[in-house]
């Protein structure tokens, strides 16, 4: 149940904008150790691979941090907008993780996530699948984090 709440909160905190591909950041690294912050969410069509939408993270959600520690513990601190306009902290949760650079996957608390892109300062991974464009085919929901 906690995992579903974590993933729901992770996905809720985003607001859309345009997608930017920075080819100048070719400095891939094999580690994700460090503190990462949510920047945006991208929905990619499962039928044709086109971008359906891009949403910037809200000011509140940008306060969230994902601290991938060298001891393979992820400390995630989540903030989210409330209906009354306030920004609420959901506290910090520690979960085990592993990262397979060559296999392009992160495993967090025994749940596997596909890594789309990883550079020194940006990490993109598939956080969820959902039919965003109502075509009956599940689309990739990609979370973009910056260091």
GROMACS .gro file of C-alpha atoms in nm, residues 18-95:
model
   78
   18UNK     CA    1   0.748   2.128  -2.349
   19UNK     CA    2   1.006   1.850  -2.378
   20UNK     CA    3   1.370   1.948  -2.432
   21UNK     CA    4   1.639   1.710  -2.555
   22UNK     CA    5   1.988   1.840  -2.473
   23UNK     CA    6   2.235   1.648  -2.691
   24UNK     CA    7   2.526   1.842  -2.541
   25UNK     CA    8   2.498   1.632  -2.221
   26UNK     CA    9   2.672   1.319  -2.350
   27UNK     CA   10   2.849   1.263  -2.015
   28UNK     CA   11   2.661   0.951  -1.905
   29UNK     CA   12   2.755   0.813  -1.568
   30UNK     CA   13   2.712   0.472  -1.415
   31UNK     CA   14   2.594   0.598  -1.078
   32UNK     CA   15   2.280   0.775  -0.966
   33UNK     CA   16   2.417   0.853  -0.621
   34UNK     CA   17   2.316   1.204  -0.517
   35UNK     CA   18   2.013   1.420  -0.454
   36UNK     CA   19   1.769   1.451  -0.743
   37UNK     CA   20   1.466   1.681  -0.775
   38UNK     CA   21   1.158   1.638  -0.994
   39UNK     CA   22   1.145   1.870  -1.294
   40UNK     CA   23   0.871   1.734  -1.517
   41UNK     CA   24   0.664   1.439  -1.635
   42UNK     CA   25   0.639   1.327  -1.997
   43UNK     CA   26   0.366   1.103  -2.144
   44UNK     CA   27   0.478   0.897  -2.447
   45UNK     CA   28   0.227   0.721  -2.672
   46UNK     CA   29   0.235   0.342  -2.650
   47UNK     CA   30   0.107   0.314  -3.006
   48UNK     CA   31   0.351   0.536  -3.196
   49UNK     CA   32   0.617   0.664  -2.950
   50UNK     CA   33   0.520   1.030  -2.994
   51UNK     CA   34   0.510   1.270  -2.700
   52UNK     CA   35   0.151   1.315  -2.583
   53UNK     CA   36   0.224   1.577  -2.319
   54UNK     CA   37   0.491   1.729  -2.099
   55UNK     CA   38   0.411   1.874  -1.759
   56UNK     CA   39   0.647   2.080  -1.541
   57UNK     CA   40   0.652   1.992  -1.174
   58UNK     CA   41   0.459   2.230  -0.950
   59UNK     CA   42   0.654   2.470  -0.727
   60UNK     CA   43   0.548   2.263  -0.426
   61UNK     CA   44   0.644   1.926  -0.579
   62UNK     CA   45   0.986   2.067  -0.681
   63UNK     CA   46   1.067   2.079  -0.307
   64UNK     CA   47   1.066   1.697  -0.313
   65UNK     CA   48   1.400   1.516  -0.313
   66UNK     CA   49   1.514   1.169  -0.411
   67UNK     CA   50   1.845   1.100  -0.236
   68UNK     CA   51   2.008   0.792  -0.387
   69UNK     CA   52   2.273   0.702  -0.130
   70UNK     CA   53   2.590   0.501  -0.193
   71UNK     CA   54   2.467   0.234   0.051
   72UNK     CA   55   2.180   0.153  -0.192
   73UNK     CA   56   1.916   0.331   0.015
   74UNK     CA   57   1.678   0.581  -0.144
   75UNK     CA   58   1.555   0.852   0.093
   76UNK     CA   59   1.257   1.018  -0.074
   77UNK     CA   60   1.100   1.330   0.072
   78UNK     CA   61   0.773   1.416  -0.101
   79UNK     CA   62   0.588   1.749  -0.106
   80UNK     CA   63   0.252   1.790  -0.278
   81UNK     CA   64  -0.006   2.061  -0.344
   82UNK     CA   65  -0.324   2.043  -0.137
   83UNK     CA   66  -0.676   2.140  -0.240
   84UNK     CA   67  -0.664   2.441  -0.006
   85UNK     CA   68  -0.357   2.574  -0.193
   86UNK     CA   69  -0.104   2.477   0.072
   87UNK     CA   70   0.206   2.264   0.021
   88UNK     CA   71   0.225   1.950   0.236
   89UNK     CA   72   0.526   1.738   0.323
   90UNK     CA   73   0.461   1.364   0.337
   91UNK     CA   74   0.786   1.310   0.526
   92UNK     CA   75   1.083   1.099   0.426
   93UNK     CA   76   1.074   0.730   0.341
   94UNK     CA   77   1.379   0.509   0.309
   95UNK     CA   78   1.371   0.223   0.059
   0.00000   0.00000   0.00000
